[in-house]
Amino acid sequence: MVFPHRHLLGINGLSELDISYLLDKADEAVKLSRQREKKTSTLRGLTQINLFFEASTRTQASFELAGKRLGADVMNMSVSNSSVKKGETLIDTAMTLNAMHPDILVVRHSSAGASALLAQKVSCSVVNAGDGAHEHPTQALLDALTIRRNKGKIARLTVAICGDVRHSRVARSNILLLNALGARVRVVAPSTLLPTGIEQMGVEVFHDMKSGLEDTDVVMMLRLQRERMSGSFVPSVREYFRYFGLDAAKLAYAKPDALVMHPGPMNRGVEIASEIADGPQSVIESQVEMGVAVRMAVMEILMLAGKGGPAQ
Amino acid sequence: MSTTLLKNARIVDPSQQMDTLGDIVVKDGIIEHCGPPIGALPGGASQIDCDGRLVIPGLVDARVFVGEPGAEHRETIASVSNAAAAGGVTSLIMMPDTNPVIDDVALVEFVLRTAREQACVNIYPSAAMTKALSGNELTEFGLLRDAGAVMLTNGRHTISNTLVLRRALTYARDFGMVVACETQDAFLAAQGVMNEGLYASWLGLEGIPREAEIIPLERDLRLAELTGAQYHAAKISTTESVEAIRQAKSRGAAVTSGVSINHLSLNENDIGEYRTFFKLTPPLRSEDDRRAMVSALADGDIDIIVSSHDPQDVDTKRLPFADAADGAVGLETLLGAALRLHHSDDVPLMRLIDALSTRPAQIFGLAAGSLKPGSTADIAIVDMNEPWLVSEKDLRSRSKNTPFENARLQGRVIKTMVAGAIVYDYQ
């Protein structure tokens, strides 16, 4: 199959077929990553630049490793504390990098739409590694891969996404992807942490963990940033954990074999209890492994499409 | 002594409720005759054959942002006047949101002097109602009025202190000044950048709820009633705002309202994939709201249309949506976009021209908006059926941030006349 996209800016716009193709490719990458010899020459000679306007150790490391395993030359640029403060704009930075002829640009930015804006201005492929509260497509893909490998399928599973959906790009990408693959998606959160119109976003809405987690196959927790307390979204960590934090009692409402997931980094004792994060149902570490595999798959497919396939 | 005859004109003048085929005679910048065809050409007169085209009083735009002083690279008083002339706008009220803010007599005089020397249309300064638009300390209303300011406003900013606003309204009433306010509650709007709703949620953009406009507007209307001031809600965007104004009017408050051409023409879906030229205040709302604005305009519940011309350049617009500045240029597309509402039978032509010319002149006490004999000859000749494609490269404004790029409009200005002199000629 020829992947019909030049960039990966979001899950929005991907077909079920596109997603399955990416996941199948990622399955192969998992095999490769588990071998002693982990490196291929698929992207040899190509240059990947990780352009991070927002600090993120994990995602950046994951993309870096993915590129290196495929043989690409990888350069990391953290812009959050250098040029932007000097007044250089996002576009200027992008144009500068573009002049260096990268083949793939991995972008994270705190503003929604930033990666789409960049994609209009540069001549290489762009992968969105998170733009504001908009999308984080590789996270949704790695979540899907984790679920598929553990449950054998995604269609007709019930997945509860719990916590700060309002500010979460992970939640938006997951809602889109899980719906595209036929899962039943729920969100569980206090209304202050849900976006307006959530009922029309293809989810069932719950405001308490008991009914929200009942009979779910997957419990996906979201990070709650501590700034949300001062922003009057929720009153305190104590209260939040009491009603919406995942502990053994609340997890017991889900199916006994339900998976526990978290995109990281976790706030232990805020949205998830340590015993659950480290417990037998947790696949959080596996998510990290799948992250590298999915990013390898994404970059390989975009580069192959870039060579032979139609540009979009 | 010069005389011009406009022949075979379809004269539409709301100030006389006139819609007739006839002639207009302009003598020394003043309209001498407006009505039935005159028999003989006065001696030595030049003649313009309008060929049945629309002839209207020049448009009066009550909300125009200019970059001078402080941001002349975006727009100067001279360049804004050229843009206005091309749009058939012969009088405009300039907003005080400049750098420095127009909150002092010397700055009002600067604007008037610059306009007199460089502008080809009538530029009327408005003055900040609080110093530096900070919402705290009143400016010198009386001195500003006497220097030539025609309106008081806090510009883009909503006054949060109700006591300051009450005093300002009370004091403005004594000096007979209209106070024009845009209302947005800073707390409710918070970090919002577009209309709150499903669309914003999918885009991951913080929303601005409609209540952020309605709550301070209702507050203002109560204070207008309390003080008896002449209050103008400058740029409303929701159904509920129309209702609140309608009720205040029915209680006898001296209240008027305006809507921007953008909110009559566009809705939140036009933002598409983060198109920053559609980032406005108030934010573009839903299609239901747009339709409500159109019908309120037709009914006269909304008095006037403004362009809310707000020049921005790549430095402020070529950014991620949330980081980009608000605002769109609009002087040159104002009439073409407004005529869409006539072509679609949503607003009668007479009401449309009233809202674009006669009514704003009445509200702000400007000598404009009329073709009655004795009036200054500020006139636009318009081909109502001429189709054209909006292209930024044709815009005379120094800034090109038009949300109507590539829009197909029907109806364009052929000639614009200010005090009898032609300041724009399409041919």
XYZ file of C-alpha atoms in Angstrom:
739
model
C 0.000 0.000 0.000
C 1.062 3.553 -0.629
C 0.505 5.809 2.351
C -1.414 8.772 0.937
C -0.042 11.446 3.269
C 3.132 13.434 3.206
C 2.902 14.552 6.819
C 1.508 13.109 10.010
C -0.164 16.098 11.606
C -2.984 14.311 13.365
C -5.197 11.266 13.469
C -7.906 13.404 11.884
C -7.761 12.636 8.173
C -6.361 9.115 8.514
C -8.532 6.245 7.328
C -8.963 2.991 9.173
C -6.742 1.466 6.500
C -3.991 4.045 7.041
C -4.035 3.375 10.763
C -3.922 -0.416 10.390
C -1.051 -0.122 7.943
C 0.905 1.986 10.461
C 0.172 -0.448 13.262
C 1.201 -3.480 11.167
C 4.447 -1.772 10.274
C 4.981 -0.929 13.945
C 4.553 -4.609 14.855
C 7.540 -5.356 12.617
C 9.512 -2.582 14.271
C 8.829 -4.146 17.674
C 10.493 -7.339 16.466
C 13.490 -5.411 15.233
C 13.814 -3.512 18.487
C 13.904 -6.734 20.445
C 16.782 -8.194 18.439
C 20.367 -7.850 19.464
C 21.119 -6.029 16.211
C 18.568 -3.210 16.292
C 19.773 -1.031 13.485
C 18.691 -1.042 9.850
C 19.709 1.138 6.973
C 16.192 1.985 5.827
C 16.671 5.728 6.332
C 20.408 5.834 5.760
C 21.523 9.176 4.410
C 18.339 10.920 5.514
C 18.262 13.687 8.090
C 15.726 13.912 10.860
C 15.452 17.039 12.967
C 13.570 16.966 16.252
C 12.351 20.488 16.795
C 10.991 20.825 20.298
C 9.567 24.166 21.362
C 8.282 22.552 24.528
C 10.520 20.445 26.735
C 9.863 16.718 26.591
C 12.552 14.253 27.484
C 10.579 11.119 26.750
C 8.988 11.907 23.440
C 12.168 13.435 22.121
C 14.215 10.409 23.204
C 11.676 8.087 21.634
C 11.803 9.898 18.280
C 15.584 10.097 18.432
C 15.958 6.393 19.062
C 13.431 5.555 16.368
C 15.353 7.600 13.803
C 18.691 6.139 14.820
C 17.441 2.575 14.623
C 16.393 3.243 11.062
C 19.799 4.648 10.241
C 18.833 8.318 9.890
C 21.048 11.156 11.049
C 19.187 12.714 13.946
C 19.595 16.215 15.249
C 17.807 17.537 18.318
C 16.868 21.158 18.673
C 15.277 22.509 21.797
C 14.077 25.961 20.984
C 12.115 26.683 24.126
C 14.920 28.580 25.769
C 16.938 30.027 22.935
C 15.813 31.712 19.741
C 12.151 32.142 20.556
C 13.075 34.337 23.462
C 15.182 36.424 21.095
C 12.030 37.098 19.110
C 12.638 34.643 16.323
C 9.314 33.281 15.218
C 8.265 29.734 14.647
C 8.325 30.334 10.906
C 11.812 31.847 10.948
C 13.153 28.851 12.841
C 11.463 26.501 10.434
C 12.793 28.313 7.388
C 16.306 28.229 8.812
C 16.113 24.509 9.393
C 14.469 23.936 6.040
C 17.494 25.469 4.364
C 19.544 22.652 5.864
C 17.540 20.144 3.797
C 16.135 17.857 6.439
C 13.993 14.967 5.220
C 11.781 14.798 8.239
C 10.917 17.367 10.863
C 9.472 16.222 14.173
C 7.758 19.153 15.869
C 6.406 19.761 19.297
C 4.904 23.136 20.167
C 2.661 24.512 22.879
C 0.241 26.070 20.365
C -2.472 24.153 18.561
C -1.941 24.185 14.814
C 1.788 24.953 15.024
C 2.860 21.811 13.175
C 0.277 22.384 10.438
C 1.600 25.921 10.013
C 5.154 24.600 9.740
C 4.123 21.949 7.258
C 2.908 24.700 4.918
C 6.272 26.406 4.983
C 8.847 23.632 4.734
C 9.607 21.234 1.931
C 10.070 18.063 3.997
C 7.705 15.753 5.857
C 6.456 16.948 9.220
C 5.490 14.728 12.132
C 3.426 16.343 14.851
C 4.857 15.347 18.211
C 2.166 17.295 20.036
C 0.672 20.736 19.283
C -1.017 22.451 22.191
C -4.273 20.783 23.119
C -4.872 19.693 19.529
C -3.299 16.353 18.600
C -0.517 13.958 19.460
C -0.939 11.305 16.793
C 2.036 9.065 17.579
C 0.826 8.759 21.173
C -2.585 7.567 20.003
C -0.940 5.127 17.619
C 1.300 3.696 20.312
C -1.688 3.386 22.631
C -3.572 1.531 19.920
C -0.623 -0.754 19.269
C -0.369 -1.545 22.974
C -4.071 -2.353 23.155
C -4.047 -4.425 19.979
C -1.074 -6.512 21.090
C -2.640 -7.154 24.491
C -6.242 -7.664 23.485
C -5.811 -8.913 19.922
C -8.175 -6.284 18.566
C -9.554 -2.805 19.120
C -13.034 -2.963 17.588
C -15.835 -3.280 20.115
C -13.563 -2.831 23.128
C -14.710 -0.309 25.704
C -12.033 2.255 26.501
C -12.371 4.806 29.290
C -10.231 7.940 28.982
C -10.060 9.504 32.439
C -8.974 12.914 33.620
C -8.051 16.223 32.041
C -9.541 15.678 28.580
C -10.014 19.417 28.137
C -6.328 20.256 27.944
C -5.213 16.945 26.450
C -3.988 16.428 22.906
C -3.542 12.763 23.806
C -7.254 12.465 24.521
C -8.279 14.126 21.237
C -6.040 11.897 19.144
C -7.187 8.823 21.015
C -10.869 9.660 20.669
C -10.400 9.988 16.910
C -8.303 6.876 16.503
C -10.325 4.569 18.741
C -13.536 5.641 17.025
C -11.965 5.070 13.623
C -11.125 1.515 14.660
C -14.561 0.806 16.105
C -13.949 0.942 19.841
C -16.515 2.325 22.279
C -14.986 5.373 23.894
C -15.891 6.856 27.229
C -14.538 9.879 28.994
C -14.614 10.162 32.767
C -13.854 13.514 34.378
C -15.334 16.415 36.294
C -17.093 18.713 33.816
C -14.539 21.458 34.411
C -11.941 19.229 32.755
C -14.049 18.388 29.689
C -14.127 20.466 26.512
C -17.363 22.134 25.395
C -19.342 19.868 23.086
C -17.706 16.680 24.354
C -21.031 14.809 23.954
C -20.750 15.358 20.216
C -17.184 14.103 19.973
C -18.096 10.441 19.687
C -17.834 9.510 23.346
C -20.046 8.603 26.267
C -19.562 11.056 29.106
C -19.307 10.095 32.773
C -18.612 12.192 35.821
C -17.875 9.412 38.271
C -15.361 6.609 38.087
C -17.732 3.856 39.228
C -20.160 4.068 36.355
C -17.484 5.255 33.964
C -15.195 2.296 34.497
C -17.873 -0.348 34.729
C -17.135 -3.184 32.277
C -14.328 -1.357 30.514
C -11.521 -3.228 28.763
C -9.029 -0.394 28.923
C -8.562 2.392 31.465
C -6.513 5.224 30.068
C -5.416 7.802 32.601
C -4.376 11.335 31.672
C -1.879 13.528 33.411
C -3.316 16.310 35.554
C -1.027 19.300 35.649
C -0.726 20.946 39.002
C -1.501 24.354 37.463
C -5.081 23.160 37.110
C -5.597 23.599 40.836
C -4.693 27.292 40.744
C -6.837 27.687 37.615
C -9.931 26.607 39.589
C -10.537 23.527 37.465
C -10.425 21.317 40.548
C -10.033 22.342 44.159
C -7.194 20.148 45.394
C -5.038 17.135 44.688
C -6.596 15.408 47.654
C -10.108 15.831 46.359
C -9.151 14.966 42.792
C -7.442 11.753 43.787
C -10.356 10.807 45.997
C -12.907 11.029 43.191
C -10.946 10.617 39.975
C -7.581 9.091 40.871
C -7.172 5.454 39.855
C -6.738 3.225 42.861
C -7.492 -0.442 43.474
C -11.074 0.197 44.558
C -11.933 2.136 41.412
C -10.045 -0.201 39.107
C -12.167 -3.033 40.500
C -15.171 -1.578 38.624
C -13.473 -2.325 35.308
C -13.219 -5.808 33.838
C -10.782 -7.984 35.805
C -8.394 -8.105 32.873
C -8.686 -4.416 32.009
C -5.486 -2.738 30.889
C -4.224 0.319 32.748
C -2.506 2.893 30.568
C -0.907 6.310 31.030
C 0.898 8.466 28.469
C 3.403 9.661 31.057
C 4.911 11.372 32.825
C 2.766 10.199 35.746
C 1.797 12.160 38.823
C 1.693 9.324 41.275
C -0.903 9.973 43.929
C -2.676 12.576 41.785
C -4.315 10.700 38.926
C -2.964 7.232 39.645
C -1.893 5.292 42.737
C 1.612 3.838 42.674
C 0.349 0.339 43.355
C -1.779 0.506 40.208
C 0.889 2.105 38.042
C 3.258 -0.698 38.981
C 0.576 -3.379 39.278
C -0.150 -6.440 37.127
C -2.756 -4.729 34.930
C -0.474 -1.830 34.047
C 0.978 -1.750 30.526
C 2.574 1.651 31.015
C 6.123 0.404 30.395
C 4.979 -1.466 27.341
C 3.567 1.798 26.001
C 7.061 3.261 26.078
C 8.415 0.343 24.051
C 5.554 0.622 21.551
C 6.302 4.330 21.281
C 9.671 3.721 19.673
C 8.181 1.115 17.329
C 5.319 3.341 16.217
C 7.664 6.258 15.543
C 9.920 3.997 13.492
C 6.898 2.891 11.481
C 5.667 6.452 10.960
C 8.985 7.745 9.734
C 9.696 4.797 7.515
C 6.273 5.013 5.879
C 6.437 8.774 5.364
C 9.900 8.493 3.845
C 8.890 5.673 1.533
C 5.796 7.595 0.467
C 7.963 10.658 -0.041
C 10.186 8.763 -2.444
C 7.688 6.913 -4.560
C 4.204 7.875 -3.590
C 2.177 10.953 -4.342
C 2.887 13.986 -2.218
C 0.001 15.476 -0.372
C -16.554 77.519 -9.391
C -17.035 74.032 -10.667
C -20.177 72.111 -11.376
C -20.626 68.390 -11.946
C -23.732 66.648 -13.171
C -24.315 62.991 -12.321
C -26.795 61.833 -14.943
C -28.957 58.718 -15.155
C -28.282 57.744 -11.565
C -30.274 55.314 -9.486
C -30.259 57.493 -6.408
C -30.694 55.668 -3.125
C -30.614 58.039 -0.197
C -31.988 56.786 3.123
C -31.940 60.304 4.587
C -34.727 61.210 2.144
C -36.119 57.685 1.752
C -35.383 58.223 -1.913
C -34.936 55.442 -4.458
C -35.324 57.000 -7.861
C -33.769 57.407 -11.265
C -32.562 60.928 -11.612
C -29.738 63.416 -11.617
C -27.502 65.004 -9.027
C -25.876 68.384 -9.453
C -22.800 69.181 -7.410
C -21.639 72.763 -7.248
C -18.446 73.730 -5.435
C -18.463 70.553 -3.396
C -22.076 70.955 -2.307
C -25.083 69.044 -3.591
C -27.343 71.530 -5.347
C -29.920 69.195 -6.794
C -30.838 65.599 -6.085
C -33.890 64.133 -7.733
C -35.720 64.157 -11.067
C -33.674 64.522 -14.236
C -32.861 68.094 -15.003
C -33.405 69.339 -18.504
C -30.351 71.234 -19.514
C -26.744 70.842 -18.540
C -25.697 73.881 -16.516
C -23.143 75.960 -18.335
C -19.547 74.821 -17.938
C -20.492 71.713 -15.992
C -18.692 68.421 -16.376
C -20.924 65.435 -16.741
C -20.736 61.860 -15.491
C -23.172 59.443 -17.069
C -23.994 56.914 -14.370
C -25.822 54.705 -16.831
C -28.397 53.627 -14.250
C -25.799 52.710 -11.668
C -26.372 53.119 -7.966
C -25.492 56.498 -6.499
C -25.451 56.661 -2.717
C -24.164 58.912 0.018
C -20.554 57.946 0.744
C -20.220 55.272 3.400
C -19.547 56.211 7.013
C -17.443 53.654 8.856
C -17.590 54.136 12.606
C -14.840 51.711 13.574
C -11.470 51.853 11.855
C -8.119 51.032 13.408
C -5.108 52.826 11.954
C -1.428 52.284 12.671
C -0.544 55.963 12.888
C 0.936 56.950 15.235
C 3.095 53.999 16.307
C 2.630 51.283 13.690
C 2.870 53.103 10.377
C 4.190 49.950 8.696
C 0.690 48.509 9.062
C -1.351 51.543 8.069
C -1.010 55.284 7.960
C -3.724 57.890 7.934
C -2.913 58.477 4.257
C -3.012 54.776 3.321
C -6.206 54.136 5.257
C -7.848 57.004 3.407
C -6.856 55.475 0.065
C -8.299 52.134 1.145
C -11.465 53.885 2.316
C -11.858 55.751 -0.966
C -11.568 52.494 -2.896
C -14.320 51.069 -0.727
C -16.686 54.010 -1.193
C -16.094 55.118 2.397
C -15.960 58.897 2.539
C -15.970 59.348 6.319
C -14.449 57.176 8.994
C -14.056 57.285 12.727
C -10.544 56.382 13.721
C -10.086 54.326 16.876
C -7.796 55.636 19.610
C -5.877 52.339 19.939
C -2.611 53.714 18.644
C 0.791 54.148 20.203
C 0.593 56.574 21.919
C -3.108 56.195 22.649
C -5.269 59.097 21.503
C -6.223 60.278 24.966
C -5.020 63.838 24.791
C -5.929 67.012 22.919
C -2.529 67.160 21.229
C -3.033 63.727 19.711
C -6.509 64.563 18.453
C -4.990 67.613 16.827
C -2.199 65.488 15.363
C -4.725 63.179 13.724
C -6.776 66.039 12.339
C -3.728 67.855 11.041
C -2.279 64.744 9.416
C -5.656 63.938 7.907
C -6.054 67.454 6.542
C -2.658 67.306 4.903
C -2.599 63.721 3.671
C -5.980 62.022 3.670
C -8.381 61.984 0.752
C -11.468 61.155 2.851
C -12.875 62.619 6.064
C -11.074 61.220 9.120
C -12.815 61.797 12.434
C -10.800 60.922 15.523
C -12.405 59.203 18.465
C -10.809 59.644 21.857
C -9.957 57.192 24.579
C -12.397 57.521 27.469
C -9.740 56.500 29.981
C -6.077 57.471 29.979
C -3.981 54.998 27.990
C -7.187 52.900 27.700
C -6.345 51.550 31.136
C -9.911 51.732 32.405
C -8.967 53.751 35.488
C -8.787 57.496 34.985
C -11.060 59.588 32.772
C -9.678 61.647 29.938
C -10.681 65.282 29.334
C -13.979 64.689 27.553
C -14.816 68.345 27.040
C -11.429 69.417 25.749
C -11.226 66.350 23.519
C -14.647 67.085 22.071
C -13.761 70.688 21.414
C -10.528 69.576 19.747
C -12.580 67.461 17.346
C -13.057 63.998 18.840
C -16.478 62.715 17.751
C -16.820 59.692 20.017
C -15.492 58.279 23.261
C -14.434 54.680 23.465
C -12.197 52.379 25.385
C -11.107 50.816 22.112
C -10.407 47.113 22.185
C -10.589 47.073 25.953
C -13.631 46.546 28.134
C -13.748 48.666 31.265
C -14.006 46.275 34.181
C -14.538 48.849 36.909
C -18.270 49.592 36.965
C -17.818 52.758 38.993
C -15.387 54.239 36.464
C -17.807 53.342 33.689
C -20.727 54.899 35.495
C -18.841 58.135 36.047
C -17.647 58.165 32.449
C -21.178 57.706 31.130
C -22.582 60.350 33.437
C -19.898 62.856 32.522
C -20.103 62.073 28.798
C -23.829 62.779 28.848
C -23.220 66.336 30.025
C -20.935 66.914 27.066
C -23.257 65.194 24.619
C -20.676 62.585 23.659
C -21.573 59.089 22.449
C -19.734 56.343 24.292
C -18.972 53.321 22.118
C -18.003 50.102 23.854
C -16.962 46.642 22.844
C -17.737 44.181 25.607
C -15.731 41.128 26.558
C -15.338 39.891 30.109
C -11.625 39.319 30.549
C -12.078 36.615 33.164
C -14.617 34.568 31.241
C -12.774 35.000 27.975
C -9.508 34.086 29.747
C -7.089 32.573 27.243
C -9.862 32.050 24.699
C -9.097 32.622 21.037
C -12.259 31.541 19.205
C -15.930 30.899 19.802
C -16.442 28.287 22.476
C -17.987 25.132 21.093
C -17.398 21.815 19.451
C -15.281 23.272 16.688
C -12.864 24.966 19.099
C -12.739 21.788 21.137
C -11.603 19.703 18.181
C -9.011 22.270 17.209
C -7.693 22.246 20.761
C -8.213 26.000 21.033
C -9.506 27.689 24.151
C -13.016 28.986 23.627
C -14.622 32.314 24.432
C -18.177 31.762 25.666
C -20.956 33.989 24.334
C -21.638 35.048 27.916
C -18.280 36.844 27.933
C -19.908 39.366 25.564
C -23.423 39.303 26.967
C -22.724 39.766 30.680
C -20.713 43.009 30.416
C -23.087 44.259 27.698
C -26.079 43.810 30.003
C -24.143 45.563 32.726
C -23.329 48.460 30.384
C -26.935 48.752 29.267
C -28.074 49.037 32.889
C -25.546 51.789 33.477
C -26.590 53.552 30.275
C -30.138 53.530 31.576
C -29.060 54.707 34.995
C -27.015 57.590 33.635
C -29.083 58.516 30.605
C -25.929 58.488 28.484
C -25.867 57.814 24.778
C -24.359 54.321 24.615
C -23.326 52.528 21.463
C -22.640 48.775 21.598
C -19.925 48.852 18.999
C -19.568 45.304 17.776
C -22.025 42.685 18.894
C -22.038 39.061 17.780
C -24.677 37.032 19.596
C -28.438 36.636 19.433
C -28.702 37.420 23.130
C -26.852 40.714 22.684
C -29.468 41.810 20.149
C -32.197 40.868 22.578
C -30.556 42.744 25.455
C -30.271 45.893 23.312
C -33.827 45.571 22.051
C -35.046 45.406 25.666
C -32.915 48.351 26.761
C -34.284 50.379 23.840
C -37.823 49.460 24.808
C -37.147 50.690 28.331
C -36.199 54.021 26.790
C -32.416 53.880 27.045
C -30.475 55.922 24.479
C -28.798 52.867 23.071
C -27.619 51.967 19.588
C -25.591 49.070 18.227
C -23.270 48.003 15.463
C -22.052 44.805 13.910
C -18.960 44.171 11.847
C -19.242 43.077 8.246
C -17.265 39.987 9.243
C -19.918 38.853 11.682
C -22.554 39.353 8.999
C -20.604 37.357 6.442
C -18.587 34.658 8.169
C -18.869 32.080 10.922
C -16.517 30.051 13.096
C -16.209 27.267 10.528
C -14.400 29.663 8.211
C -11.408 29.390 10.542
C -10.798 26.006 8.953
C -7.316 24.797 9.783
C -6.160 27.652 11.985
C -6.530 30.518 9.490
C -5.436 33.489 11.535
C -7.047 36.087 9.234
C -10.317 34.851 10.732
C -9.159 35.450 14.300
C -11.269 38.379 15.435
C -12.806 39.981 18.497
C -15.505 39.151 19.223
C -14.720 35.751 17.768
C -16.647 34.601 14.721
C -19.677 32.802 16.116
C -21.990 30.083 14.884
C -24.004 30.230 11.681
C -27.159 30.707 13.792
C -25.625 33.817 15.307
C -24.591 35.122 11.903
C -28.131 34.725 10.631
C -29.484 36.426 13.733
C -27.139 39.363 13.103
C -28.415 39.639 9.526
C -32.056 39.611 10.483
C -31.507 42.060 13.356
C -29.806 44.356 10.873
C -32.714 44.053 8.469
C -35.183 44.853 11.267
C -33.153 47.831 12.412
C -32.494 46.327 15.831
C -28.848 46.594 14.885
C -28.331 50.158 13.712
C -25.093 50.145 11.780
C -22.460 48.080 9.996
C -18.762 48.726 10.559
C -15.745 47.334 8.761
C -13.766 47.138 12.001
C -10.804 47.563 9.690
C -7.804 46.372 11.698
C -4.541 46.122 9.757
C -2.132 43.399 10.881
C 0.992 42.148 9.152
C 2.925 38.894 8.966
C 4.656 39.617 12.261
C 1.352 39.532 14.063
C -0.582 37.083 11.859
C 1.838 34.441 10.554
C 1.880 32.666 13.883
C 0.094 29.741 15.479
C -3.575 30.663 15.852
C -3.548 31.297 19.599
C -0.490 33.532 19.325
C -1.715 35.620 16.394
C -3.252 39.069 16.770
C -6.973 39.655 16.294
C -8.430 41.673 13.479
C -8.985 41.937 9.740
C -8.811 44.708 7.179
C -12.195 45.523 5.718
C -12.615 48.982 4.235
C -12.240 47.854 0.638
C -14.538 44.843 0.900
C -17.166 46.416 3.168
C -19.643 47.419 0.484
C -19.166 44.357 -1.730
C -19.659 42.021 1.207
C -22.655 44.006 2.444
C -24.300 43.907 -0.985
C -24.336 40.125 -0.715
C -27.064 40.614 1.887
C -29.058 42.613 -0.640
C -28.494 40.151 -3.476
C -29.642 37.318 -1.215
C -32.794 39.293 -0.308
C -31.905 39.289 3.382
C -31.641 43.048 3.836
C -33.436 45.667 1.710
C -31.071 47.969 -0.151
C -32.421 51.088 1.569
C -31.762 49.619 5.027
C -28.327 48.445 3.971
C -27.235 51.894 2.785
C -28.843 53.408 5.873
C -26.742 51.132 8.097
C -23.597 51.901 6.124
C -24.007 55.630 5.788
C -26.983 57.622 7.008
C -27.488 56.002 10.391
C -23.855 56.106 11.593
C -23.681 59.771 10.549
C -26.793 60.464 12.651
C -25.561 58.540 15.685
C -22.196 60.261 15.791
C -23.410 63.643 14.599
C -21.311 63.762 11.433
C -22.172 65.971 8.451
C -22.436 62.974 6.150
C -24.755 60.225 5.000
C -27.120 62.358 2.946
C -27.599 63.559 -0.619
C -30.054 66.296 0.323
C -29.418 69.601 -1.413
C -27.077 71.599 0.764
C -25.122 68.554 1.921
C -21.439 68.109 1.251
C -21.033 66.072 -1.925
C -19.630 62.846 -0.426
C -20.883 60.313 -2.938
C -20.203 56.764 -4.083
C -21.136 55.490 -7.536
C -21.565 51.744 -7.417
C -22.069 49.084 -10.043
C -24.244 46.697 -8.087
C -23.842 43.811 -10.462
C -20.149 43.962 -11.315
C -18.575 40.702 -10.131
C -15.043 40.750 -8.784
C -12.612 38.488 -7.055
C -10.972 39.830 -3.909
C -7.216 39.582 -4.146
C -4.804 40.889 -1.561
C -2.539 42.254 -4.270
C -5.249 44.705 -5.320
C -5.771 46.060 -1.813
C -4.624 49.611 -1.207
C -4.330 49.074 2.512
C -0.767 48.577 3.696
C -1.853 45.360 5.393
C -3.302 42.423 3.554
C -5.053 40.486 6.302
C -8.390 40.129 4.578
C -10.698 37.230 5.435
C -12.300 37.748 2.012
C -9.248 36.661 0.006
C -10.515 34.925 -3.141
C -14.121 35.712 -2.239
C -16.391 36.463 -5.188
C -18.268 39.666 -4.526
C -20.944 41.245 -6.656
C -20.995 45.016 -6.715
C -18.091 47.374 -6.680
C -17.352 51.043 -6.274
C -16.816 52.811 -9.592
C -16.171 56.317 -8.331
C -15.875 57.919 -4.935
C -16.319 61.630 -4.461
C -15.406 63.658 -1.381
C -16.699 67.242 -1.300
C -17.259 67.038 -5.024
C -13.720 65.886 -5.890
C -13.145 62.416 -7.277
C -10.844 60.547 -4.889
C -11.231 57.097 -6.419
C -11.896 56.105 -9.994
C -12.069 52.423 -10.877
C -11.636 52.908 -14.632
